[in-house]
JSON list of C-alpha atoms in Angstrom, two decimals:
[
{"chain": "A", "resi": 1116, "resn": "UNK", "atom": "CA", "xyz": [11.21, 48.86, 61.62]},
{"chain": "A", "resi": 1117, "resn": "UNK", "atom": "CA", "xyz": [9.79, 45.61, 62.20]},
{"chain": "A", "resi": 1118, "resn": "UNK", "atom": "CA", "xyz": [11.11, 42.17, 60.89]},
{"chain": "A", "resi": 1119, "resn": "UNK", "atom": "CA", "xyz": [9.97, 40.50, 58.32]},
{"chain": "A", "resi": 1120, "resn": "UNK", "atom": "CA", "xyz": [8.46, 36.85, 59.50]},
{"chain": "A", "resi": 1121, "resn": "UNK", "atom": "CA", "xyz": [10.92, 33.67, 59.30]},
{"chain": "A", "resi": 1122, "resn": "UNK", "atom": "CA", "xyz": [9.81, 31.33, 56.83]},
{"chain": "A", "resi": 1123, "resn": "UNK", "atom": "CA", "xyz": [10.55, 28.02, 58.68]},
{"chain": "A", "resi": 1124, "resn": "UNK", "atom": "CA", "xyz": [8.61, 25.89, 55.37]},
{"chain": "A", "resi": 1125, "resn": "UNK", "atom": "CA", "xyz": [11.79, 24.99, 53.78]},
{"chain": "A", "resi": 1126, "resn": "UNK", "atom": "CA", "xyz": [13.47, 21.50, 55.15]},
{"chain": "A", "resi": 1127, "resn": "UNK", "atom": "CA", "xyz": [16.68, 21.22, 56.91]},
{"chain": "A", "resi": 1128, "resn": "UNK", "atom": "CA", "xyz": [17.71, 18.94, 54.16]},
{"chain": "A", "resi": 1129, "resn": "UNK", "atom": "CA", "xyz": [17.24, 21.37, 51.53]},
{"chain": "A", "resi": 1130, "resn": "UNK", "atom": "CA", "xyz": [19.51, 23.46, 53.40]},
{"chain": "A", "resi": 1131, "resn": "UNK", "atom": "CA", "xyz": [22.71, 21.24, 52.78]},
{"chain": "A", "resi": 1132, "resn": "UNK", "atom": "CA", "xyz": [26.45, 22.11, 53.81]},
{"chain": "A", "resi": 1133, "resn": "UNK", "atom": "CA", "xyz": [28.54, 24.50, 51.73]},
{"chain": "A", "resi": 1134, "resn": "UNK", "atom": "CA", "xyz": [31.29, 22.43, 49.88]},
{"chain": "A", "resi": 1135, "resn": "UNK", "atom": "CA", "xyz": [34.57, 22.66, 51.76]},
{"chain": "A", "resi": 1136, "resn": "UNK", "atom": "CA", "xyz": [36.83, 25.07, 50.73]},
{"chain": "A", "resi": 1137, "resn": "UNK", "atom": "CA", "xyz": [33.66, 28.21, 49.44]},
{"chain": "A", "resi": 1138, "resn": "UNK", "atom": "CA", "xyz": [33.03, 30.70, 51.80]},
{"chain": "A", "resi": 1139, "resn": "UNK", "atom": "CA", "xyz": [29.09, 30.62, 51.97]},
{"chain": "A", "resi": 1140, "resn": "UNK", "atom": "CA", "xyz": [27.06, 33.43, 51.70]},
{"chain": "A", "resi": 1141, "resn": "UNK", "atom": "CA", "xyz": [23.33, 33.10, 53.24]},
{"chain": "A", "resi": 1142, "resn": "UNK", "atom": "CA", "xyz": [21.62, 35.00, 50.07]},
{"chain": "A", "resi": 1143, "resn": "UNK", "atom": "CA", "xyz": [18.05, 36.61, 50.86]},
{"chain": "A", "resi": 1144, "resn": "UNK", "atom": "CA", "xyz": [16.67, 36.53, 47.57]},
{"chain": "A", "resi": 1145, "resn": "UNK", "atom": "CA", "xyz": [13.35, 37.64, 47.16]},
{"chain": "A", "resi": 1146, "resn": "UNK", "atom": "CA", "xyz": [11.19, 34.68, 47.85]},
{"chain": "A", "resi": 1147, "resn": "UNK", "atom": "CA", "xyz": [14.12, 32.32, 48.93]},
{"chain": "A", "resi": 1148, "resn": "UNK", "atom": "CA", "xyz": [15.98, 31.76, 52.43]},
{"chain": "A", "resi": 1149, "resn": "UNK", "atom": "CA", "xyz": [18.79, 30.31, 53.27]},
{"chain": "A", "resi": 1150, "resn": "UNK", "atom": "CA", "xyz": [20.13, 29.03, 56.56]},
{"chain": "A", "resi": 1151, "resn": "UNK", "atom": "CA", "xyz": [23.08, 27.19, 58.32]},
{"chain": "A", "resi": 1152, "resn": "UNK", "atom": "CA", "xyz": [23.71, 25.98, 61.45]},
{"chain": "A", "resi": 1153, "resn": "UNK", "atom": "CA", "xyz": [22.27, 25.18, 64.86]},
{"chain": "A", "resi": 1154, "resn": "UNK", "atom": "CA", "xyz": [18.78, 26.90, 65.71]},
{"chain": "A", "resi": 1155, "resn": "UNK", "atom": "CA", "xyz": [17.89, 26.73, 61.78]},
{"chain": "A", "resi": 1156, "resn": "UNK", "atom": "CA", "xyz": [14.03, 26.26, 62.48]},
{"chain": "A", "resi": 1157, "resn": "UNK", "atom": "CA", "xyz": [14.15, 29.12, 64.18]},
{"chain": "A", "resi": 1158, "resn": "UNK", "atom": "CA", "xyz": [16.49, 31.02, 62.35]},
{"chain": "A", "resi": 1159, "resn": "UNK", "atom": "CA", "xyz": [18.21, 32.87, 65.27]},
{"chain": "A", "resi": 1160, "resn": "UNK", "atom": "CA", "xyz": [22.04, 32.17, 66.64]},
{"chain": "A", "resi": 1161, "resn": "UNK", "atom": "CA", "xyz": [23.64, 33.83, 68.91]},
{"chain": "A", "resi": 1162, "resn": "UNK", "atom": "CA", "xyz": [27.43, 34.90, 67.94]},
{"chain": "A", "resi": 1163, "resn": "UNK", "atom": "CA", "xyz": [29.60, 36.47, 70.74]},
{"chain": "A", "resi": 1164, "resn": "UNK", "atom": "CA", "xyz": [26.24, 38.23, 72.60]},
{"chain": "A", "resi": 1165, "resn": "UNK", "atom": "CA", "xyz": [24.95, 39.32, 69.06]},
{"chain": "A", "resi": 1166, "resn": "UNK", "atom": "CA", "xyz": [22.34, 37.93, 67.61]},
{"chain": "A", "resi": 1167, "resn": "UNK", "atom": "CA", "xyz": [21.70, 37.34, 64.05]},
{"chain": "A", "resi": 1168, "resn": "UNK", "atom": "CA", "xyz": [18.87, 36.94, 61.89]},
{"chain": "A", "resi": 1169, "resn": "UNK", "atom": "CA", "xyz": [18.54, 35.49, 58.81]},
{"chain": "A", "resi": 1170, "resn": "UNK", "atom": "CA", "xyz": [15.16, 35.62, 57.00]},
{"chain": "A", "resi": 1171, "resn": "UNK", "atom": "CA", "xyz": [12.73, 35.96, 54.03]},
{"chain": "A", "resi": 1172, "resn": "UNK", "atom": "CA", "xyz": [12.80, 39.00, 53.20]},
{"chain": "A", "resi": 1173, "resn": "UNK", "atom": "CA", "xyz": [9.18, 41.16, 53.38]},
{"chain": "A", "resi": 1174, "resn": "UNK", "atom": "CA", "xyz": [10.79, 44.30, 51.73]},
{"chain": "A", "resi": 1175, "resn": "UNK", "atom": "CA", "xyz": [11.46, 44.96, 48.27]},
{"chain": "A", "resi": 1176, "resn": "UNK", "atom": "CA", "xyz": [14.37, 47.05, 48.16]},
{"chain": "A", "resi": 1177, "resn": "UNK", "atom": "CA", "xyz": [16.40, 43.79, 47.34]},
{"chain": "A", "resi": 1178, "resn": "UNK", "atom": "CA", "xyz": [14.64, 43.69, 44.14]},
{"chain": "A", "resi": 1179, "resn": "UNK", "atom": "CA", "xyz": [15.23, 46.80, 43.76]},
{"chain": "A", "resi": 1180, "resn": "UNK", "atom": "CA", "xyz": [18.84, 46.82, 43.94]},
{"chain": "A", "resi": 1181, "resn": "UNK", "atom": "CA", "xyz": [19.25, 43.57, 41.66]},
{"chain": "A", "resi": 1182, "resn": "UNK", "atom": "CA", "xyz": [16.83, 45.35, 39.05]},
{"chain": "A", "resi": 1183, "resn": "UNK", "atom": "CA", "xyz": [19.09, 48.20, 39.12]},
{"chain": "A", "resi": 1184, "resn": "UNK", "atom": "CA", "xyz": [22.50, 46.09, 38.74]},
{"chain": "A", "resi": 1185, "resn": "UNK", "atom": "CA", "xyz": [21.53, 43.42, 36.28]},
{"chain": "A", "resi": 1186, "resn": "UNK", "atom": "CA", "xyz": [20.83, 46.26, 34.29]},
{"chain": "A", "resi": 1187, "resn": "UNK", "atom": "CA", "xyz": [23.33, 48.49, 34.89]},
{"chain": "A", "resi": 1188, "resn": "UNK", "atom": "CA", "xyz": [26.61, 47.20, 35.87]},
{"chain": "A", "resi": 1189, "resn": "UNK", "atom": "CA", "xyz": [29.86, 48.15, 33.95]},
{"chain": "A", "resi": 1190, "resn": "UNK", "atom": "CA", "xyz": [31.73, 45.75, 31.33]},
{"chain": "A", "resi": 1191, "resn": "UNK", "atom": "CA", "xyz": [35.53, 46.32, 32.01]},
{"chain": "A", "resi": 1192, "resn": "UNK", "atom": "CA", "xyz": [37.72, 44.21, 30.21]},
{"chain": "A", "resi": 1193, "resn": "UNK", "atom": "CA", "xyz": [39.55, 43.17, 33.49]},
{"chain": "A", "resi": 1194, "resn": "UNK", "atom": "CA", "xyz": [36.41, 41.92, 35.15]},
{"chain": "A", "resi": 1195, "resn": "UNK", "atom": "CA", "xyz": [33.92, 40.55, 33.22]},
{"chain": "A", "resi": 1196, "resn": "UNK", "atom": "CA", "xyz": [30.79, 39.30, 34.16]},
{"chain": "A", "resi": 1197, "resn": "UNK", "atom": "CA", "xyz": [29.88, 36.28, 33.43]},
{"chain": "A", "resi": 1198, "resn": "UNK", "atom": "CA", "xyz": [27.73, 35.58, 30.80]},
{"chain": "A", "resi": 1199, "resn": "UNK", "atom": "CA", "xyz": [25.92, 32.68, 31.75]},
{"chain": "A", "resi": 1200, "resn": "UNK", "atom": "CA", "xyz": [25.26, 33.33, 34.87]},
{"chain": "A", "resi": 1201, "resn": "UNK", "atom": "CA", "xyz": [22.24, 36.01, 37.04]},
{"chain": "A", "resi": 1202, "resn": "UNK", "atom": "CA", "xyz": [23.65, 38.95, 37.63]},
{"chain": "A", "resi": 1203, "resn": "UNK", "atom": "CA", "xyz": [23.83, 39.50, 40.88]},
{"chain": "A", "resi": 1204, "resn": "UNK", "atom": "CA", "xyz": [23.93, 36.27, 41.38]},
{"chain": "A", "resi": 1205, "resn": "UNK", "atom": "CA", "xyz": [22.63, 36.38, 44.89]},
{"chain": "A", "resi": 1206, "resn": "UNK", "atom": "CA", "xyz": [21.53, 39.35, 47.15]},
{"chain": "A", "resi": 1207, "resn": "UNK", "atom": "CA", "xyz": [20.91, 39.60, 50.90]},
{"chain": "A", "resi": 1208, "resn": "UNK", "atom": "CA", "xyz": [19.92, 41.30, 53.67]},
{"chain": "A", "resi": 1209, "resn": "UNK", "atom": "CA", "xyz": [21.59, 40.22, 57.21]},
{"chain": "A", "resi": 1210, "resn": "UNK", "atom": "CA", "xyz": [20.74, 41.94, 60.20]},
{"chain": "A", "resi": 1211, "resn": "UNK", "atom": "CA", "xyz": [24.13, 41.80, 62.57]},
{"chain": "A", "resi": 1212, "resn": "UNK", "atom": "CA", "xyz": [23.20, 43.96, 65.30]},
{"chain": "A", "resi": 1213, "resn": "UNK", "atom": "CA", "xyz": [20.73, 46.35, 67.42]},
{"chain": "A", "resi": 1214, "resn": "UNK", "atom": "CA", "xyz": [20.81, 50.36, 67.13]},
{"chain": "A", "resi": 1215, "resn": "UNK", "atom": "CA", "xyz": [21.20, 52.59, 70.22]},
{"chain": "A", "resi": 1216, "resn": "UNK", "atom": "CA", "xyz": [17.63, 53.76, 68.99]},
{"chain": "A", "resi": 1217, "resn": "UNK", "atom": "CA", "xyz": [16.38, 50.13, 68.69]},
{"chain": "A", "resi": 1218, "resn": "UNK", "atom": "CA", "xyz": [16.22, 49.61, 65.15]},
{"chain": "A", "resi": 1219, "resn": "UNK", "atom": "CA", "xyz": [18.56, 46.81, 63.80]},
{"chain": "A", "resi": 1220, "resn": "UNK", "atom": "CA", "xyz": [21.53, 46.90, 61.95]},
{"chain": "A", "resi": 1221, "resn": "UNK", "atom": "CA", "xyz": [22.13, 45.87, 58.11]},
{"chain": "A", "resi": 1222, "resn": "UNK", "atom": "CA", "xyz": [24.61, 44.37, 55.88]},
{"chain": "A", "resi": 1223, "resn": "UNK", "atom": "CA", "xyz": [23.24, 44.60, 52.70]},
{"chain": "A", "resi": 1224, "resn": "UNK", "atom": "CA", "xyz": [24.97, 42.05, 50.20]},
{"chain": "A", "resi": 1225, "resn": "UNK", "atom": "CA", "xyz": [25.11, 41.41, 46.53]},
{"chain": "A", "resi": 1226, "resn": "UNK", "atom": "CA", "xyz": [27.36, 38.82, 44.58]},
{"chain": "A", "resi": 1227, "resn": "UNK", "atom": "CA", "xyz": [28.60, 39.82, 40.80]},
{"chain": "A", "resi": 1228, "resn": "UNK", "atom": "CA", "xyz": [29.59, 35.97, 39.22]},
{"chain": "A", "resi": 1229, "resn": "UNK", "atom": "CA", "xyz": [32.95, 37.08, 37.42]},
{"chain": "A", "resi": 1230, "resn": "UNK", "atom": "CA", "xyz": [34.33, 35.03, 33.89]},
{"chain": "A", "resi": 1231, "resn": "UNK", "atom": "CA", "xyz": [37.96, 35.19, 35.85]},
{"chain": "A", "resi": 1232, "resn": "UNK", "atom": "CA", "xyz": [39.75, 34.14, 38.14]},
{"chain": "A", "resi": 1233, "resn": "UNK", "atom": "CA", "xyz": [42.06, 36.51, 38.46]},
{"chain": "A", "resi": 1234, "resn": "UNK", "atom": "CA", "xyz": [40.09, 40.11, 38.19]},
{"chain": "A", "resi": 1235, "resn": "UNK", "atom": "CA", "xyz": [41.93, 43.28, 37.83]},
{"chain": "A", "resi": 1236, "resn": "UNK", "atom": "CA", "xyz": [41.46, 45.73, 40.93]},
{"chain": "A", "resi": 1237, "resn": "UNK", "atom": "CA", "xyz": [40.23, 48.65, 38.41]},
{"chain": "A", "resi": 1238, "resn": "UNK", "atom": "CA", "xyz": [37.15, 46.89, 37.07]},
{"chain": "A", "resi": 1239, "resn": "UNK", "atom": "CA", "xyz": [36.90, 45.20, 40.70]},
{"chain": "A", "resi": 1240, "resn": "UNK", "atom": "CA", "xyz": [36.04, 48.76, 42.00]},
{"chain": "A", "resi": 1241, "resn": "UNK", "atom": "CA", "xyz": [34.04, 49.85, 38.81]},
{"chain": "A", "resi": 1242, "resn": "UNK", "atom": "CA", "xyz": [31.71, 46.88, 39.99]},
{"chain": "A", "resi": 1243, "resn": "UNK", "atom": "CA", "xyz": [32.29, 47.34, 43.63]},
{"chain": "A", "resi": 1244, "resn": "UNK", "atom": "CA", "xyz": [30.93, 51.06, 42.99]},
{"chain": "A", "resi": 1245, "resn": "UNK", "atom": "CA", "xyz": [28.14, 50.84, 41.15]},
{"chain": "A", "resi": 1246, "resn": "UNK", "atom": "CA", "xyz": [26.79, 48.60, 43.38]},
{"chain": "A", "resi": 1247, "resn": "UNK", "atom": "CA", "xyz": [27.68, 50.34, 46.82]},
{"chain": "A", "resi": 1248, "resn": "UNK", "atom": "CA", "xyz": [25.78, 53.89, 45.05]},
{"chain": "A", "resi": 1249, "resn": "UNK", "atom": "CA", "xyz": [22.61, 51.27, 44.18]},
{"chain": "A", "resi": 1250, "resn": "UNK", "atom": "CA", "xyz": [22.90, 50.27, 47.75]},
{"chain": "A", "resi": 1251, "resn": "UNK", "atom": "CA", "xyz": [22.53, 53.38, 49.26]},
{"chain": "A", "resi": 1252, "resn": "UNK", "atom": "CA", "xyz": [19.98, 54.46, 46.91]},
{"chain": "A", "resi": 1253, "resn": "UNK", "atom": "CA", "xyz": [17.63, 52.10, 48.59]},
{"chain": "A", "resi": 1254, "resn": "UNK", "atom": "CA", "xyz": [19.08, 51.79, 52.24]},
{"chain": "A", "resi": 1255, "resn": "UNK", "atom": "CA", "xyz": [20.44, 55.13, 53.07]},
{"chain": "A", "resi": 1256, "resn": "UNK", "atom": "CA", "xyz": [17.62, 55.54, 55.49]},
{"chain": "A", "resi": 1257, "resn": "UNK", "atom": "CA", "xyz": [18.15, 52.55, 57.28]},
{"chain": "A", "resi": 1258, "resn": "UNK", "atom": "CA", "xyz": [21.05, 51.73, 59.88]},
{"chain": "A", "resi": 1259, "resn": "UNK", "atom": "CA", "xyz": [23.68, 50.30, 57.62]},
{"chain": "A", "resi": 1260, "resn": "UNK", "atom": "CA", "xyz": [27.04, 49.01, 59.02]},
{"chain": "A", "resi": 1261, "resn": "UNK", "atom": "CA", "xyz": [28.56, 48.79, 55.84]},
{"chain": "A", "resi": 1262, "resn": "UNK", "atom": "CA", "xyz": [27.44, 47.31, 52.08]},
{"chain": "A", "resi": 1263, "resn": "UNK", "atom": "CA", "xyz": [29.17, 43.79, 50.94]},
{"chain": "A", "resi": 1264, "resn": "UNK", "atom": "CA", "xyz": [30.39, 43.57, 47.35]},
{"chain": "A", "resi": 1265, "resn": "UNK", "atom": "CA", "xyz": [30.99, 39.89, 46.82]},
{"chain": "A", "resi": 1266, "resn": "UNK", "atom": "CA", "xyz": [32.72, 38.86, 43.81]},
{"chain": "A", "resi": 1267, "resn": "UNK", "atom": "CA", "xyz": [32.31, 34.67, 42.50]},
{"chain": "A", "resi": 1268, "resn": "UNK", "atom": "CA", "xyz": [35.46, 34.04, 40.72]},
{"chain": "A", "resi": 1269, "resn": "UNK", "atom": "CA", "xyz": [35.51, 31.76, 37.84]},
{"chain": "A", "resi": 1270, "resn": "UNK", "atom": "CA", "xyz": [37.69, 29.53, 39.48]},
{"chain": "A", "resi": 1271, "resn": "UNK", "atom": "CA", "xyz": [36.17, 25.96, 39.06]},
{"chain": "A", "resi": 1272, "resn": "UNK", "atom": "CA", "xyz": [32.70, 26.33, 38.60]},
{"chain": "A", "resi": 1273, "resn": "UNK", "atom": "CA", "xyz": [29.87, 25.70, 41.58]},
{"chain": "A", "resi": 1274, "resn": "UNK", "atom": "CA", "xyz": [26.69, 26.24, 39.57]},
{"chain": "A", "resi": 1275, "resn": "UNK", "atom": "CA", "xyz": [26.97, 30.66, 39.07]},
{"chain": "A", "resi": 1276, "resn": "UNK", "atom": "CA", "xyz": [28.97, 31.26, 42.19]},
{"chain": "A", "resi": 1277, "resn": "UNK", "atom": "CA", "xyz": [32.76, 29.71, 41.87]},
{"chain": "A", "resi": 1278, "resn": "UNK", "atom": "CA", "xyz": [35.02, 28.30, 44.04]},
{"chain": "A", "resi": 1279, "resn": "UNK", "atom": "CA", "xyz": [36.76, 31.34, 45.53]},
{"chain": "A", "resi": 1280, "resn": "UNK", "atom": "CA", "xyz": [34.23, 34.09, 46.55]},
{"chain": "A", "resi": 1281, "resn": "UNK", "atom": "CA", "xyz": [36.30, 37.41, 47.55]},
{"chain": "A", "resi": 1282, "resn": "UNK", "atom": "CA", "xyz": [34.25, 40.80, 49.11]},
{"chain": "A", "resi": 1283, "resn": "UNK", "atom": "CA", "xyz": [34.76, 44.47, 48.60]},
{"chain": "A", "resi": 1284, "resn": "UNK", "atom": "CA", "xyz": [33.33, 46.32, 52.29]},
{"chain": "A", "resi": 1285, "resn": "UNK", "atom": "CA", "xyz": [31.98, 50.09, 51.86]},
{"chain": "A", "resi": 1286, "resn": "UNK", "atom": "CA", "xyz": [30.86, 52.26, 54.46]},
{"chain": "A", "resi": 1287, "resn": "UNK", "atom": "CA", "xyz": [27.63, 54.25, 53.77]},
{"chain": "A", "resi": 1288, "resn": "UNK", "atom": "CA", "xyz": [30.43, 57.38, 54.43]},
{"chain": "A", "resi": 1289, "resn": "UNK", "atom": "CA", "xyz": [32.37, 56.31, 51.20]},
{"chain": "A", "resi": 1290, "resn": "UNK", "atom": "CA", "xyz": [28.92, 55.04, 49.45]},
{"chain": "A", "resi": 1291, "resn": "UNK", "atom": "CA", "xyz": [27.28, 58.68, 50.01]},
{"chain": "A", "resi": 1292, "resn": "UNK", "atom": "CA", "xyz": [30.59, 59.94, 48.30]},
{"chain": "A", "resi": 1293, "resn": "UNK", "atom": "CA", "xyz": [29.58, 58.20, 45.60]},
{"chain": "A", "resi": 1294, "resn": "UNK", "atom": "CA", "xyz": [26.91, 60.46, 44.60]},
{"chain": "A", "resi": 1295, "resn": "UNK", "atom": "CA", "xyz": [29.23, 62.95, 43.91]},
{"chain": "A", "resi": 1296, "resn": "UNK", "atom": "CA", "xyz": [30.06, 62.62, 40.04]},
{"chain": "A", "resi": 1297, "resn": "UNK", "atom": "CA", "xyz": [33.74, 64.15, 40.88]},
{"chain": "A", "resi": 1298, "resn": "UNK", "atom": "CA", "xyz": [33.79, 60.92, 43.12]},
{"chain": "A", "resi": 1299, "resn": "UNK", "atom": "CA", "xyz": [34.46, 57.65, 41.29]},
{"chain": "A", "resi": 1300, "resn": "UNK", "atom": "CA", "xyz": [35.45, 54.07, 41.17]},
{"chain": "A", "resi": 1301, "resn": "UNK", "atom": "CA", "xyz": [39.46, 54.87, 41.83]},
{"chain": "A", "resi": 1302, "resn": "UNK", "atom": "CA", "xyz": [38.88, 57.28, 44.66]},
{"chain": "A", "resi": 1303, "resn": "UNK", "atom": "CA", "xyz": [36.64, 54.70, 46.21]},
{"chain": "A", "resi": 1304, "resn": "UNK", "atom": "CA", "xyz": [39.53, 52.21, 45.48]},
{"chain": "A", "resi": 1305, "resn": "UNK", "atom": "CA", "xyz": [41.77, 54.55, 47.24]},
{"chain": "A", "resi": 1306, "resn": "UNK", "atom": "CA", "xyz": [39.56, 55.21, 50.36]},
{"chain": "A", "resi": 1307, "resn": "UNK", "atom": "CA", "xyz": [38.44, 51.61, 50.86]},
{"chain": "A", "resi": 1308, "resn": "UNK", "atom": "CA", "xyz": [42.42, 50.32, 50.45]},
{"chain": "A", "resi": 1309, "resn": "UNK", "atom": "CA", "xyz": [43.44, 53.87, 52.57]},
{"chain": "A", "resi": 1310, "resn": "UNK", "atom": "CA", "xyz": [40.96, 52.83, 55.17]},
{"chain": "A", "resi": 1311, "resn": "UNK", "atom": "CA", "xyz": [41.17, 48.77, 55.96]},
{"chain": "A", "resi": 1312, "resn": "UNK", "atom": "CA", "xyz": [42.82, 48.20, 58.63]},
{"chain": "A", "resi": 1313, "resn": "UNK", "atom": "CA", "xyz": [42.68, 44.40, 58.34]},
{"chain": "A", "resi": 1314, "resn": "UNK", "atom": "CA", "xyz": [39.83, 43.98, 60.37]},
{"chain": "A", "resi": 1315, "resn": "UNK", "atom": "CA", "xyz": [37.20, 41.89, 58.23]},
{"chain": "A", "resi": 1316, "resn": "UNK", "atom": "CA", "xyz": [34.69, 42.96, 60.78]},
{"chain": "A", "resi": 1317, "resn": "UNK", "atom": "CA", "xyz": [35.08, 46.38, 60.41]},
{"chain": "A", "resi": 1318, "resn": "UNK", "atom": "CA", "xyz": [34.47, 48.32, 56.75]},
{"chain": "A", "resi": 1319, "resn": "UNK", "atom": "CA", "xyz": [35.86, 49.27, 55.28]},
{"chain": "A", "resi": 1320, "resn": "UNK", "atom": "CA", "xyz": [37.29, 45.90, 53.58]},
{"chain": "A", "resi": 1321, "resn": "UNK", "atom": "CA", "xyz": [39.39, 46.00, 50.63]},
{"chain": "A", "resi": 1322, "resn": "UNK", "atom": "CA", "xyz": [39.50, 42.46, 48.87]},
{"chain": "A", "resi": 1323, "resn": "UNK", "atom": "CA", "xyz": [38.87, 40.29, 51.56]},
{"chain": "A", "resi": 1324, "resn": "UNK", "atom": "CA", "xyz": [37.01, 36.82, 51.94]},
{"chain": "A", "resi": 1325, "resn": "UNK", "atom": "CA", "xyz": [33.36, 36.91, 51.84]},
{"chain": "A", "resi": 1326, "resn": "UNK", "atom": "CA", "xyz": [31.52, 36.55, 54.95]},
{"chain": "A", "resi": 1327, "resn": "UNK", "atom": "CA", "xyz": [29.12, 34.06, 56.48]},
{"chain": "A", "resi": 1328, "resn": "UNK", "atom": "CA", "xyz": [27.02, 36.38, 58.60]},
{"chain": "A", "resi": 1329, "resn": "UNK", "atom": "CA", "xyz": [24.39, 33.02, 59.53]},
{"chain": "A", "resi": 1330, "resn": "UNK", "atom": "CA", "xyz": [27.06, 30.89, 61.36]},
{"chain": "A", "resi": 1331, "resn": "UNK", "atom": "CA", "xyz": [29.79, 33.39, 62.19]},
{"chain": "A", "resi": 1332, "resn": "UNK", "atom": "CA", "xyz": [32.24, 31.67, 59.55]},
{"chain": "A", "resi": 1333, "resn": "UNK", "atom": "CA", "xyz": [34.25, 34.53, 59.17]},
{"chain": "A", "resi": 1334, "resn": "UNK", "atom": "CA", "xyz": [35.11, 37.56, 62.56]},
{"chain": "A", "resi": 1335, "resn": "UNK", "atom": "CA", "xyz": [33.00, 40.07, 60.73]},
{"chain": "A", "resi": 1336, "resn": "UNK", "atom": "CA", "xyz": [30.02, 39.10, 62.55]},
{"chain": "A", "resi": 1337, "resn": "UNK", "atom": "CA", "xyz": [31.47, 38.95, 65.85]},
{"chain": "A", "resi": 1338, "resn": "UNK", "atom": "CA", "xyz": [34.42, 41.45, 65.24]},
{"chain": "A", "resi": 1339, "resn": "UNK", "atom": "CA", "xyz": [32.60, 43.87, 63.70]},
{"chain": "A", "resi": 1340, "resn": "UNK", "atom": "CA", "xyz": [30.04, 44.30, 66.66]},
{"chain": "A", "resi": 1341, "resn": "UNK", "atom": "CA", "xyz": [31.60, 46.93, 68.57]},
{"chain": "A", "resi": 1342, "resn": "UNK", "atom": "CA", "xyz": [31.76, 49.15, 65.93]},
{"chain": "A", "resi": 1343, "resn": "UNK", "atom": "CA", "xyz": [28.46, 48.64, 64.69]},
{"chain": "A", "resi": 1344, "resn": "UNK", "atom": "CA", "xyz": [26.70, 51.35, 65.94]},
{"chain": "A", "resi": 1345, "resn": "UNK", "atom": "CA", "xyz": [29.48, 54.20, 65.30]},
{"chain": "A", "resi": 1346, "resn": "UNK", "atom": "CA", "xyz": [29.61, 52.78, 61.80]},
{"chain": "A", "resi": 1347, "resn": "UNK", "atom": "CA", "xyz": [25.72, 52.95, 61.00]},
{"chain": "A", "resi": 1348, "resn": "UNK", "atom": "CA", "xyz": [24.12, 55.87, 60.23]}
]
C-alpha cells in the first residue's frame, strides 16, 4: 500500500501550538493536514525508533467513515452530541508503525464533539461502538493496531473540540465482534474495561486521554510499538 504524498503547501505558521492544557489530535481530514513539531516540512519524526507519518490523506475511506457517522450516530440522553458542532468533528489516519509484511500500521481516529462535560459511560460506548463497527467497515483489510474514539467534552469551549478531549481504544478483535448483532455497546464496554491494562499504548483503552500520535505527546506512540504488529491484523 503506498503512501499518500505529504502536502508540505501549508505554512508553519498556520500550524500554531495547541493551547496548554488540550491534548491535540493531528486530524487528517479530507483535504486538510495538520502537523506539530520538529521535521514539520517534511512531515516525518522519529519517536523511540518508530517513525510516524502524518499526511494528506489520498484515500477516501475517511470520508467514508464521517459520511457514515454524521449520519448515523446514536442520541443517548447521557451523551449528547453537540448540536452546533460537525459531527465527527475531526477524523484521521496516523500511520504508527511498519508490518512484518511491509505494509504500515494504522490508527484510524474520529472525534464525536459532546454537549457535556460529564458523559455517562453507557452512551460513551453507544458512540464508541458505532463508530469502531464504521471503522472496520472500511479498514478491516488494512493493518490496524487499534481504532481511536475521541470524545470533545463540552468543557469550556475551543471552537467544536472542548477543553478536555478523552479516547475510547478498540481492537479490530472487539470491532469484528461488533458485527455480531448479539454483540453490542455494553459487551464492548465490558471487553474494552475487562481488557485495559493501563497501558495507553496498547488497546484496548477504556476512557483514557486522547493521543498525539505527530509529536509523541502521549506513550501510545512509543509504548504501543511493540505490540503493534501482534495487535494488527
Amino acid at each position: 500500500m503506498a503512501s499518500p504524498p505529504l502536502d508540505a503547501s501549508i505554512p508553519v505558521a498556520a500550524l500554531g501550538a495547541a493551547p496548554s492544557g488540550v491534548p491535540a489530535a493531528l486530524p487528517l481530514t479530507a483535504g486538510r493536514l495538520a502537523l506539530a513539531g520538529a521535521f514539520v516540512g517534511g512531515g516525518l519524526m522519529i519517536l523511540g525508533g518508530i517513525i510516524v507519518l502524518v499526511y494528506r490523506s489520498g484515500d477516501d475511506r475517511v470520508d467514508r467513515v464521517a459520511d457514515a457517522l454524521g449520519n448515523d450516530l446514536p442520541s443517548p440522553t447521557d451523551a449528547p452530541v453537540r448540536e452546533d458542532a460537525d459531527v465527527p468533528s475531526s477524523t484521521g489516519l496516523h500511520e504508527v508503525a511498519e508490518h512484518d509484511d511491509g505494509d504500515p500500521v494504522y490508527v484510524p481516529v474520529v472525534r464525536v464533539p459532546l454537549a457535556t462535560a460529564d458523559p455517562g459511560k453507557d452512551g460513551v460506548y453507544r458512540h464508541a461502538a458505532r463508530a469502531a463497527a464504521a471503522l472496520h467497515d472500511e479498514f478491516d483489510d488494512a493493518h490496524v493496531r487499534g481504532y481511536d474514539v475521541e470524545f470533545g467534552l463540552d468543557d469550556g469551549s475551543i471552537g467544536d473540540v472542548g477543553r478536555t478531549v478523552k479516547r475510547v481504544a478498540v481492537t479490530p478483535g472487539l470491532a469484528e465482534r461488533l458485527r455480531d448483532p448479539d454483540y453490542d455497546h455494553r459487551d464492548l464496554r465490558s471487553d474494552v474495561e475487562a481488557g485495559d491494562d493501563g497501558d495507553p499504548g496498547v488497546p484496548p483503552v477504556d476512557w483514557g486521554d486522547a493521543v498525539n500520535y505527530a509529536n509523541g505527546s502521549g506513550a501510545a506512540a512509543a509504548g504501543g510499538a511493540a505490540a503493534a504488529s501482534a495487535a494488527a491484523t
